[in-house]
Amino acid sequence: MKEVDCIIVGGGLAGCCLALALHQKEKNILVYAEEANQSSAVAAGLFNPITGKMLTKTWQADLVFKTLHQFYADAEKLLQQKFFYPKPIYRPFLSIEEQNNWMAQSQEPKLAAFIKKMFLQSTHTQGVKDSFGGILLQQTGFVDTQIFMHACKQYFQQQNKWLNEKFKYDALQLANDSSIQYHTIKAQHIVFCEGTNSLQNPYFNWVPIKPLKGETLTIQTDFQTDFIINRGVYAVPLKQAQQFKIGATYDHRIESQSITEEAKREIQEKWEAIAELPYQVINQNWGIRPTSPDRKPIIGLHPQHKTMAILNGLGTKGVSLAPLAAVYLSDKMINQNDNSIYDAMNVSRYYSLYWKSL
Ligand SMILES: Cc1cc2nc3c(=O)[nH]c(=O)nc-3n(C[C@H](O)[C@H](O)[C@H](O)COP(=O)(O)OP(=O)(O)OC[C@H]3O[C@@H](n4cnc5c(N)ncnc54)[C@H](O)[C@@H]3O)c2cc1C
């Protein structure tokens, strides 16, 4: 029998961030990771504190962005790979109304830390349509999620802490109130970081994860800037020269488990509204985001089995929210501390759904 502190099920952004957070707290972990329907592998990896038409500041933006900068910078050092790219985001204005809106909003003191510069006229950046100017945001950038996850996997595999295996629920034994057993592994905790697959998990299928399909295109173009362009559609540079990931779509219907012509057209139309260089589509991808009804992560303990926990609901902002959720969940597992940030993410807000499901 091998003993570990925590089994982690899932090796996407949620599982990787939790594995790192627990490892940094000197906890012995074991990850079971099946790489199917992995939203994290499709993600463009953007992090951006101010989003949407109404210029909404992300929930707890100051804390979320402080945490993510520290977390990914530390992870780069530990894993000895480059995947964290802080970079300004440029959002062109498509009309004079939009320019006016942003002018008014940018005076808000709570947004000041995230605004680098406003442009009331075109920046004349080659390939960008911005005749009404635009806004340059800071504390923004992207994580190359594929490299990040690959680096985590390699790091933990070398220490026999990562298995490329599907975790099978029927082999899980709830030994007693302080441990679980899975085949020859005994653990104090098990945390499910399964993305939308949690809807198949017999212990957590009552958690209201709403699948949200998204598609992206990879394009080749001569676009050259030192910022990320993002207005209804984003372009994130890939490691292959002159290639960009552009996207994404947001579709709750999930009519097909594949790429669609409709999504391709939608992304291309949005891209052509802000970019004017010729381009070639060289790839198309799809994934399913695990969203939560209130757009906050879902972390915490099972209502009855206190050895089991969940980290899910990262939605459209997995890169920004996974470090915060992982840090707070790992703290709670070790120190039992209560605080208002943990409470806002606590799965206990959905416990009534569990009791109804019995
Ligand atoms: C098109 C698209 C673009 C996106 N762009 C961005 C972006 O720019 N910025 C951003 O922050 N977010 C973005 N996202 C959202 C982001 O991808 C998600 O928030 C995040 O990836 C969710 O991570 P996760 O680990 O919870 O889920 P997942 O990535 O789905 O990972 C869960 C993993 O668990 C594994 N698993 C499940 N059950 C088991 C089991 N029983 N045994 C073993 N393994 C199991 C699955 O196979 C999967 O690999 C995007 C998503 C999509 C689809």
Short mmCIF file of C-alpha atoms and ligand atoms in Angstrom, two decimals:
data_model
loop_
_atom_site.label_atom_id
_atom_site.label_comp_id
_atom_site.label_asym_id
_atom_site.label_seq_id
_atom_site.Cartn_x
_atom_site.Cartn_y
_atom_site.Cartn_z
CA MET A 1 0.00 0.00 0.00
CA LYS A 2 1.36 3.43 -1.02
CA GLU A 3 0.29 6.44 1.06
CA VAL A 4 -0.10 9.98 -0.28
CA ASP A 5 -1.62 13.15 1.13
CA CYS A 6 -3.83 13.86 -1.85
CA ILE A 7 -5.02 12.21 -5.07
CA ILE A 8 -5.84 14.73 -7.80
CA VAL A 9 -8.14 13.61 -10.61
CA GLY A 10 -7.62 15.60 -13.84
CA GLY A 11 -4.55 17.21 -15.35
CA GLY A 12 -6.02 20.37 -16.91
CA LEU A 13 -5.40 23.88 -15.58
CA ALA A 14 -7.30 23.10 -12.38
CA GLY A 15 -5.43 19.85 -11.66
CA CYS A 16 -2.01 21.29 -12.56
CA CYS A 17 -2.45 24.41 -10.42
CA LEU A 18 -3.66 22.37 -7.45
CA ALA A 19 -0.79 19.90 -7.85
CA LEU A 20 1.70 22.78 -7.80
CA ALA A 21 0.01 24.52 -4.85
CA LEU A 22 0.05 21.34 -2.73
CA HIS A 23 3.56 20.40 -3.83
CA GLN A 24 4.81 23.84 -2.80
CA LYS A 25 3.27 23.19 0.63
CA GLU A 26 5.29 19.97 0.76
CA LYS A 27 2.28 17.69 0.37
CA ASN A 28 2.70 14.37 -1.33
CA ILE A 29 0.35 14.16 -4.33
CA LEU A 30 -0.61 11.71 -7.05
CA VAL A 31 -2.33 12.91 -10.24
CA TYR A 32 -4.57 10.72 -12.41
CA ALA A 33 -4.90 12.40 -15.79
CA GLU A 34 -6.80 11.26 -18.80
CA GLU A 35 -6.31 13.77 -21.60
CA ALA A 36 -9.75 13.78 -23.20
CA ASN A 37 -12.00 16.77 -23.94
CA GLN A 38 -9.45 19.03 -22.35
CA SER A 39 -10.69 22.59 -22.42
CA SER A 40 -7.30 23.73 -21.11
CA ALA A 41 -5.44 22.44 -24.18
CA VAL A 42 -7.63 24.49 -26.53
CA ALA A 43 -7.59 27.70 -24.47
CA ALA A 44 -5.79 30.72 -25.88
CA GLY A 45 -4.64 31.31 -22.32
CA LEU A 46 -5.49 35.01 -22.13
CA PHE A 47 -5.77 36.80 -18.82
CA ASN A 48 -7.50 40.14 -18.82
CA PRO A 49 -8.97 41.91 -15.77
CA ILE A 50 -11.50 44.07 -17.68
CA THR A 51 -13.83 42.37 -20.11
CA GLY A 52 -17.15 42.68 -21.93
CA LYS A 53 -19.09 45.57 -23.42
CA MET A 54 -19.84 46.95 -19.96
CA LEU A 55 -16.13 46.97 -19.06
CA THR A 56 -16.66 44.65 -16.15
CA LYS A 57 -13.80 44.16 -13.74
CA THR A 58 -13.27 40.46 -13.01
CA TRP A 59 -14.46 39.29 -9.61
CA GLN A 60 -11.72 40.07 -7.02
CA ALA A 61 -9.48 41.31 -9.86
CA ASP A 62 -6.82 42.84 -7.59
CA LEU A 63 -6.30 39.60 -5.69
CA VAL A 64 -6.79 37.30 -8.71
CA PHE A 65 -4.19 39.11 -10.81
CA LYS A 66 -1.66 39.53 -8.02
CA THR A 67 -1.96 35.81 -7.27
CA LEU A 68 -1.67 34.68 -10.89
CA HIS A 69 1.45 36.76 -11.60
CA GLN A 70 3.22 35.31 -8.58
CA PHE A 71 1.94 31.78 -9.21
CA TYR A 72 2.98 31.40 -12.87
CA ALA A 73 6.31 33.20 -12.30
CA ASP A 74 7.10 30.76 -9.45
CA ALA A 75 5.91 27.82 -11.59
CA GLU A 76 8.25 28.84 -14.42
CA LYS A 77 11.16 28.77 -11.99
CA LEU A 78 10.20 25.41 -10.52
CA LEU A 79 9.42 23.72 -13.85
CA GLN A 80 12.24 25.51 -15.72
CA GLN A 81 10.13 26.26 -18.77
CA LYS A 82 8.75 29.45 -20.31
CA PHE A 83 4.96 29.67 -20.61
CA PHE A 84 3.95 32.92 -18.88
CA TYR A 85 3.79 35.99 -21.14
CA PRO A 86 2.66 39.24 -19.47
CA LYS A 87 1.78 41.54 -22.41
CA PRO A 88 -0.50 44.56 -22.88
CA ILE A 89 -3.84 43.98 -24.57
CA TYR A 90 -4.95 46.53 -27.16
CA ARG A 91 -8.69 46.90 -27.65
CA PRO A 92 -9.54 49.00 -30.72
CA PHE A 93 -12.76 51.05 -30.58
CA LEU A 94 -15.21 50.25 -33.35
CA SER A 95 -17.29 53.44 -32.97
CA ILE A 96 -17.26 56.89 -31.44
CA GLU A 97 -19.84 55.69 -28.85
CA GLU A 98 -17.47 53.01 -27.70
CA GLN A 99 -14.66 55.53 -27.45
CA ASN A 100 -16.89 57.81 -25.33
CA ASN A 101 -17.93 54.94 -23.12
CA TRP A 102 -14.37 53.95 -22.38
CA MET A 103 -13.32 57.57 -21.87
CA ALA A 104 -15.96 57.89 -19.15
CA GLN A 105 -15.26 54.50 -17.59
CA SER A 106 -11.50 54.90 -17.58
CA GLN A 107 -11.88 57.69 -14.99
CA GLU A 108 -13.11 55.08 -12.47
CA PRO A 109 -10.40 54.77 -9.80
CA LYS A 110 -10.98 50.99 -9.52
CA LEU A 111 -9.98 50.52 -13.19
CA ALA A 112 -6.92 52.81 -13.11
CA ALA A 113 -4.43 50.06 -12.18
CA PHE A 114 -5.39 48.09 -15.29
CA ILE A 115 -5.32 50.90 -17.90
CA LYS A 116 -1.99 51.72 -19.50
CA LYS A 117 -3.03 54.26 -22.14
CA MET A 118 -6.03 55.55 -24.14
CA PHE A 119 -5.71 56.44 -27.82
CA LEU A 120 -8.34 58.77 -29.28
CA GLN A 121 -6.94 58.35 -32.79
CA SER A 122 -5.51 55.45 -34.74
CA THR A 123 -2.20 54.06 -33.50
CA HIS A 124 -1.33 53.31 -37.16
CA THR A 125 -0.28 49.81 -36.22
CA GLN A 126 0.18 47.81 -39.40
CA GLY A 127 -2.82 45.53 -40.00
CA VAL A 128 -5.08 46.90 -37.22
CA LYS A 129 -8.33 48.73 -38.02
CA ASP A 130 -8.57 51.32 -35.24
CA SER A 131 -9.70 54.61 -36.78
CA PHE A 132 -11.46 55.55 -33.50
CA GLY A 133 -8.37 54.74 -31.41
CA GLY A 134 -8.42 52.18 -28.64
CA ILE A 135 -7.31 51.35 -25.14
CA LEU A 136 -4.17 49.61 -23.97
CA LEU A 137 -4.72 47.44 -20.89
CA GLN A 138 -2.06 46.24 -18.47
CA GLN A 139 -1.58 43.35 -15.97
CA THR A 140 -2.75 41.32 -18.98
CA GLY A 141 -1.12 38.65 -21.13
CA PHE A 142 -1.33 34.95 -21.83
CA VAL A 143 -0.16 31.57 -20.57
CA ASP A 144 0.82 28.97 -23.13
CA THR A 145 -1.43 26.38 -21.51
CA GLN A 146 -0.11 23.43 -23.49
CA ILE A 147 3.49 24.10 -22.47
CA PHE A 148 2.42 24.78 -18.87
CA MET A 149 0.51 21.50 -18.59
CA HIS A 150 3.21 19.53 -20.37
CA ALA A 151 5.84 20.96 -18.00
CA CYS A 152 3.73 20.00 -14.95
CA LYS A 153 3.20 16.51 -16.28
CA GLN A 154 6.92 16.01 -16.98
CA TYR A 155 7.91 17.38 -13.57
CA PHE A 156 5.53 15.16 -11.62
CA GLN A 157 6.06 12.11 -13.84
CA GLN A 158 9.78 12.20 -13.06
CA GLN A 159 8.84 11.85 -9.38
CA ASN A 160 6.23 9.11 -9.99
CA LYS A 161 3.48 11.53 -9.02
CA TRP A 162 1.56 11.57 -12.30
CA LEU A 163 -0.25 8.70 -14.03
CA ASN A 164 -1.77 8.97 -17.52
CA GLU A 165 -4.83 7.02 -16.46
CA LYS A 166 -8.55 7.45 -16.22
CA PHE A 167 -9.68 7.41 -12.59
CA LYS A 168 -12.46 4.83 -12.17
CA TYR A 169 -15.04 5.80 -9.56
CA ASP A 170 -16.14 2.24 -8.82
CA ALA A 171 -12.66 1.35 -7.48
CA LEU A 172 -12.77 4.16 -4.91
CA GLN A 173 -13.32 3.05 -1.34
CA LEU A 174 -14.24 5.51 1.37
CA ALA A 175 -12.15 3.80 4.04
CA ASN A 176 -13.26 6.01 6.96
CA ASP A 177 -13.66 9.71 7.80
CA SER A 178 -9.96 10.42 7.48
CA SER A 179 -8.82 8.51 4.38
CA ILE A 180 -9.81 6.95 1.06
CA GLN A 181 -8.41 3.98 -0.78
CA TYR A 182 -7.98 3.49 -4.52
CA HIS A 183 -6.45 0.14 -5.55
CA THR A 184 -3.14 0.12 -3.64
CA ILE A 185 -3.15 3.86 -2.87
CA LYS A 186 -4.28 5.28 0.44
CA ALA A 187 -4.86 9.05 0.62
CA GLN A 188 -6.08 11.60 3.14
CA HIS A 189 -7.89 13.56 0.43
CA ILE A 190 -9.06 13.20 -3.13
CA VAL A 191 -9.79 16.32 -5.21
CA PHE A 192 -11.73 16.06 -8.46
CA CYS A 193 -10.54 18.59 -11.07
CA GLU A 194 -12.40 17.06 -13.97
CA GLY A 195 -13.83 19.96 -15.96
CA THR A 196 -17.17 19.08 -17.57
CA ASN A 197 -16.55 15.38 -16.90
CA SER A 198 -17.62 16.04 -13.30
CA LEU A 199 -21.19 15.67 -14.58
CA GLN A 200 -20.39 11.91 -14.83
CA ASN A 201 -18.89 11.77 -11.33
CA PRO A 202 -21.30 9.93 -8.99
CA TYR A 203 -20.08 11.98 -5.99
CA PHE A 204 -20.23 15.45 -7.57
CA ASN A 205 -22.75 15.21 -10.43
CA TRP A 206 -25.13 17.51 -8.50
CA VAL A 207 -22.69 20.45 -8.82
CA PRO A 208 -24.24 22.70 -11.50
CA ILE A 209 -21.43 22.76 -14.07
CA LYS A 210 -22.74 24.20 -17.32
CA PRO A 211 -20.82 23.13 -20.43
CA LEU A 212 -19.98 26.01 -22.80
CA LYS A 213 -18.51 25.01 -26.13
CA GLY A 214 -15.82 27.17 -27.71
CA GLU A 215 -13.89 27.09 -30.96
CA THR A 216 -10.70 28.80 -32.11
CA LEU A 217 -8.81 29.13 -35.39
CA THR A 218 -5.08 29.09 -35.97
CA ILE A 219 -4.12 31.54 -38.69
CA GLN A 220 -0.95 32.49 -40.52
CA THR A 221 -0.51 36.20 -41.16
CA ASP A 222 2.15 38.86 -41.28
CA PHE A 223 0.67 40.67 -38.28
CA GLN A 224 3.42 42.13 -36.07
CA THR A 225 2.77 43.91 -32.78
CA ASP A 226 4.09 43.80 -29.28
CA PHE A 227 0.60 43.68 -27.79
CA ILE A 228 -2.31 41.25 -27.94
CA ILE A 229 -5.22 42.55 -29.96
CA ASN A 230 -8.65 41.79 -28.48
CA ARG A 231 -12.02 43.21 -29.49
CA GLY A 232 -14.78 40.60 -29.73
CA VAL A 233 -12.03 38.32 -30.98
CA TYR A 234 -8.41 37.98 -29.82
CA ALA A 235 -5.16 37.11 -31.54
CA VAL A 236 -2.60 35.39 -29.35
CA PRO A 237 0.84 34.75 -30.89
CA LEU A 238 1.91 31.09 -31.09
CA LYS A 239 5.47 29.86 -30.88
CA GLN A 240 5.52 29.15 -34.63
CA ALA A 241 6.46 32.43 -36.35
CA GLN A 242 3.53 34.34 -37.90
CA GLN A 243 0.93 32.02 -36.42
CA PHE A 244 -1.86 33.24 -34.14
CA LYS A 245 -4.71 31.64 -32.27
CA ILE A 246 -7.87 33.65 -32.88
CA GLY A 247 -11.22 33.12 -31.20
CA ALA A 248 -13.36 32.28 -29.52
CA THR A 249 -17.01 31.30 -29.81
CA TYR A 250 -19.41 30.77 -26.89
CA ASP A 251 -22.13 28.20 -27.44
CA HIS A 252 -24.30 26.56 -24.74
CA ARG A 253 -26.12 24.38 -27.29
CA ILE A 254 -23.29 21.87 -27.99
CA GLU A 255 -24.99 20.32 -31.00
CA SER A 256 -21.84 18.59 -32.18
CA GLN A 257 -18.65 17.31 -30.57
CA SER A 258 -16.54 18.70 -33.40
CA ILE A 259 -15.52 21.88 -35.19
CA THR A 260 -18.21 23.71 -37.19
CA GLU A 261 -18.35 25.93 -40.29
CA GLU A 262 -20.66 28.29 -38.40
CA ALA A 263 -18.02 28.98 -35.72
CA LYS A 264 -15.32 29.43 -38.34
CA ARG A 265 -17.42 32.05 -40.15
CA GLU A 266 -18.25 33.85 -36.90
CA ILE A 267 -14.60 34.13 -35.85
CA GLN A 268 -13.49 35.21 -39.32
CA GLU A 269 -16.15 37.96 -39.48
CA LYS A 270 -15.09 39.33 -36.10
CA TRP A 271 -11.42 39.15 -37.04
CA GLU A 272 -11.95 40.98 -40.32
CA ALA A 273 -13.72 43.79 -38.41
CA ILE A 274 -10.49 44.65 -36.58
CA ALA A 275 -7.66 43.33 -38.78
CA GLU A 276 -6.91 44.06 -42.40
CA LEU A 277 -3.92 41.90 -43.37
CA PRO A 278 -4.38 38.83 -45.59
CA TYR A 279 -4.40 35.57 -43.59
CA GLN A 280 -4.76 31.86 -44.06
CA VAL A 281 -6.65 29.52 -41.72
CA ILE A 282 -4.43 26.55 -40.95
CA ASN A 283 -6.30 24.85 -38.10
CA GLN A 284 -9.52 24.84 -36.11
CA ASN A 285 -10.10 23.50 -32.58
CA TRP A 286 -12.93 23.06 -30.14
CA GLY A 287 -13.30 22.46 -26.42
CA ILE A 288 -15.92 22.62 -23.68
CA ARG A 289 -15.52 25.06 -20.82
CA PRO A 290 -16.83 24.09 -17.36
CA THR A 291 -18.78 27.19 -16.30
CA SER A 292 -20.63 27.88 -13.04
CA PRO A 293 -23.96 29.74 -12.68
CA ASP A 294 -22.39 32.71 -10.83
CA ARG A 295 -19.10 32.62 -12.82
CA LYS A 296 -17.05 31.96 -9.70
CA PRO A 297 -14.87 28.89 -9.25
CA ILE A 298 -16.33 26.02 -7.26
CA ILE A 299 -14.02 24.63 -4.59
CA GLY A 300 -14.41 22.73 -1.36
CA LEU A 301 -15.53 19.63 0.40
CA HIS A 302 -18.26 17.13 -0.36
CA PRO A 303 -21.25 17.70 1.98
CA GLN A 304 -21.01 14.20 3.48
CA HIS A 305 -17.60 12.75 2.62
CA LYS A 306 -15.07 15.19 4.05
CA THR A 307 -12.12 13.38 2.47
CA MET A 308 -13.40 14.40 -1.00
CA ALA A 309 -13.22 17.82 -2.60
CA ILE A 310 -13.78 19.54 -5.94
CA LEU A 311 -12.02 22.29 -7.91
CA ASN A 312 -14.11 23.24 -10.94
CA GLY A 313 -16.25 25.97 -12.54
CA LEU A 314 -13.32 27.89 -14.00
CA GLY A 315 -15.48 28.87 -16.97
CA THR A 316 -14.05 31.29 -19.51
CA LYS A 317 -11.26 32.42 -17.16
CA GLY A 318 -9.39 29.29 -16.18
CA VAL A 319 -5.96 30.88 -16.52
CA SER A 320 -6.80 33.72 -14.13
CA LEU A 321 -8.94 31.81 -11.64
CA ALA A 322 -7.12 28.46 -11.35
CA PRO A 323 -4.17 29.81 -9.30
CA LEU A 324 -6.46 31.60 -6.79
CA ALA A 325 -8.79 28.60 -6.49
CA ALA A 326 -5.85 26.21 -6.05
CA VAL A 327 -4.09 28.36 -3.45
CA TYR A 328 -7.27 28.82 -1.37
CA LEU A 329 -8.34 25.18 -1.60
CA SER A 330 -4.88 23.90 -0.65
CA ASP A 331 -4.75 26.33 2.31
CA LYS A 332 -8.15 25.16 3.48
CA MET A 333 -7.16 21.49 3.19
CA ILE A 334 -4.07 22.06 5.29
CA ASN A 335 -4.95 24.83 7.74
CA GLN A 336 -8.75 24.67 7.90
CA ASN A 337 -8.73 28.50 7.74
CA ASP A 338 -12.03 30.25 7.08
CA ASN A 339 -12.15 33.46 5.10
CA SER A 340 -14.53 35.38 2.88
CA ILE A 341 -12.69 34.68 -0.41
CA TYR A 342 -12.83 30.93 0.20
CA ASP A 343 -16.48 31.23 1.22
CA ALA A 344 -17.38 32.98 -2.05
CA MET A 345 -15.96 30.02 -4.01
CA ASN A 346 -17.16 27.33 -1.60
CA VAL A 347 -19.16 24.49 -3.17
CA SER A 348 -21.34 24.70 -0.04
CA ARG A 349 -23.39 27.34 -1.89
CA TYR A 350 -24.78 24.40 -3.90
CA TYR A 351 -25.18 21.87 -1.07
CA SER A 352 -28.99 22.15 -1.26
CA LEU A 353 -28.76 20.55 -4.74
CA TYR A 354 -26.97 17.57 -3.21
CA TRP A 355 -29.59 17.00 -0.51
CA LYS A 356 -32.34 17.28 -3.14
CA SER A 357 -30.57 14.70 -5.32
CA LEU A 358 -30.66 11.98 -2.64
C1 LIG B 1 -12.05 27.68 -27.16
C2 LIG B 1 -11.67 28.00 -25.74
C3 LIG B 1 -10.89 29.11 -25.49
C4 LIG B 1 -10.55 29.44 -24.18
N1 LIG B 1 -9.75 30.52 -23.96
C5 LIG B 1 -9.41 30.85 -22.68
C6 LIG B 1 -8.56 31.96 -22.45
O1 LIG B 1 -8.09 32.63 -23.36
N2 LIG B 1 -8.28 32.27 -21.14
C7 LIG B 1 -8.78 31.54 -20.09
O2 LIG B 1 -8.48 31.86 -18.95
N3 LIG B 1 -9.56 30.47 -20.31
C8 LIG B 1 -9.90 30.11 -21.57
N4 LIG B 1 -10.70 29.04 -21.79
C9 LIG B 1 -11.30 28.37 -20.62
C10 LIG B 1 -10.33 27.39 -19.98
O3 LIG B 1 -9.90 26.53 -20.97
C11 LIG B 1 -11.03 26.64 -18.84
O4 LIG B 1 -11.47 27.52 -17.85
C12 LIG B 1 -10.08 25.65 -18.17
O5 LIG B 1 -9.32 25.02 -19.13
C13 LIG B 1 -10.79 24.62 -17.33
O6 LIG B 1 -9.79 23.79 -16.81
P1 LIG B 1 -10.14 22.46 -16.03
O7 LIG B 1 -8.85 21.86 -15.60
O8 LIG B 1 -11.18 22.73 -15.01
O9 LIG B 1 -10.87 21.52 -17.12
P2 LIG B 1 -10.23 20.70 -18.34
O10 LIG B 1 -9.26 21.49 -19.09
O11 LIG B 1 -11.38 20.14 -19.10
O12 LIG B 1 -9.44 19.54 -17.66
C14 LIG B 1 -10.06 18.48 -16.98
C15 LIG B 1 -9.20 17.26 -17.23
O13 LIG B 1 -9.61 16.22 -16.35
C16 LIG B 1 -9.57 15.00 -17.06
N5 LIG B 1 -10.46 14.06 -16.40
C17 LIG B 1 -11.79 14.16 -16.20
N6 LIG B 1 -12.25 13.09 -15.57
C18 LIG B 1 -11.18 12.27 -15.34
C19 LIG B 1 -11.03 10.99 -14.73
N7 LIG B 1 -12.08 10.33 -14.22
N8 LIG B 1 -9.79 10.45 -14.70
C20 LIG B 1 -8.72 11.10 -15.19
N9 LIG B 1 -8.81 12.32 -15.80
C21 LIG B 1 -10.04 12.89 -15.87
C22 LIG B 1 -10.06 15.39 -18.46
O14 LIG B 1 -9.70 14.42 -19.40
C23 LIG B 1 -9.34 16.71 -18.65
O15 LIG B 1 -8.07 16.48 -19.19
C24 LIG B 1 -11.02 28.65 -23.09
C25 LIG B 1 -11.76 27.51 -23.36
C26 LIG B 1 -12.09 27.18 -24.66
C27 LIG B 1 -12.90 25.94 -24.93
#
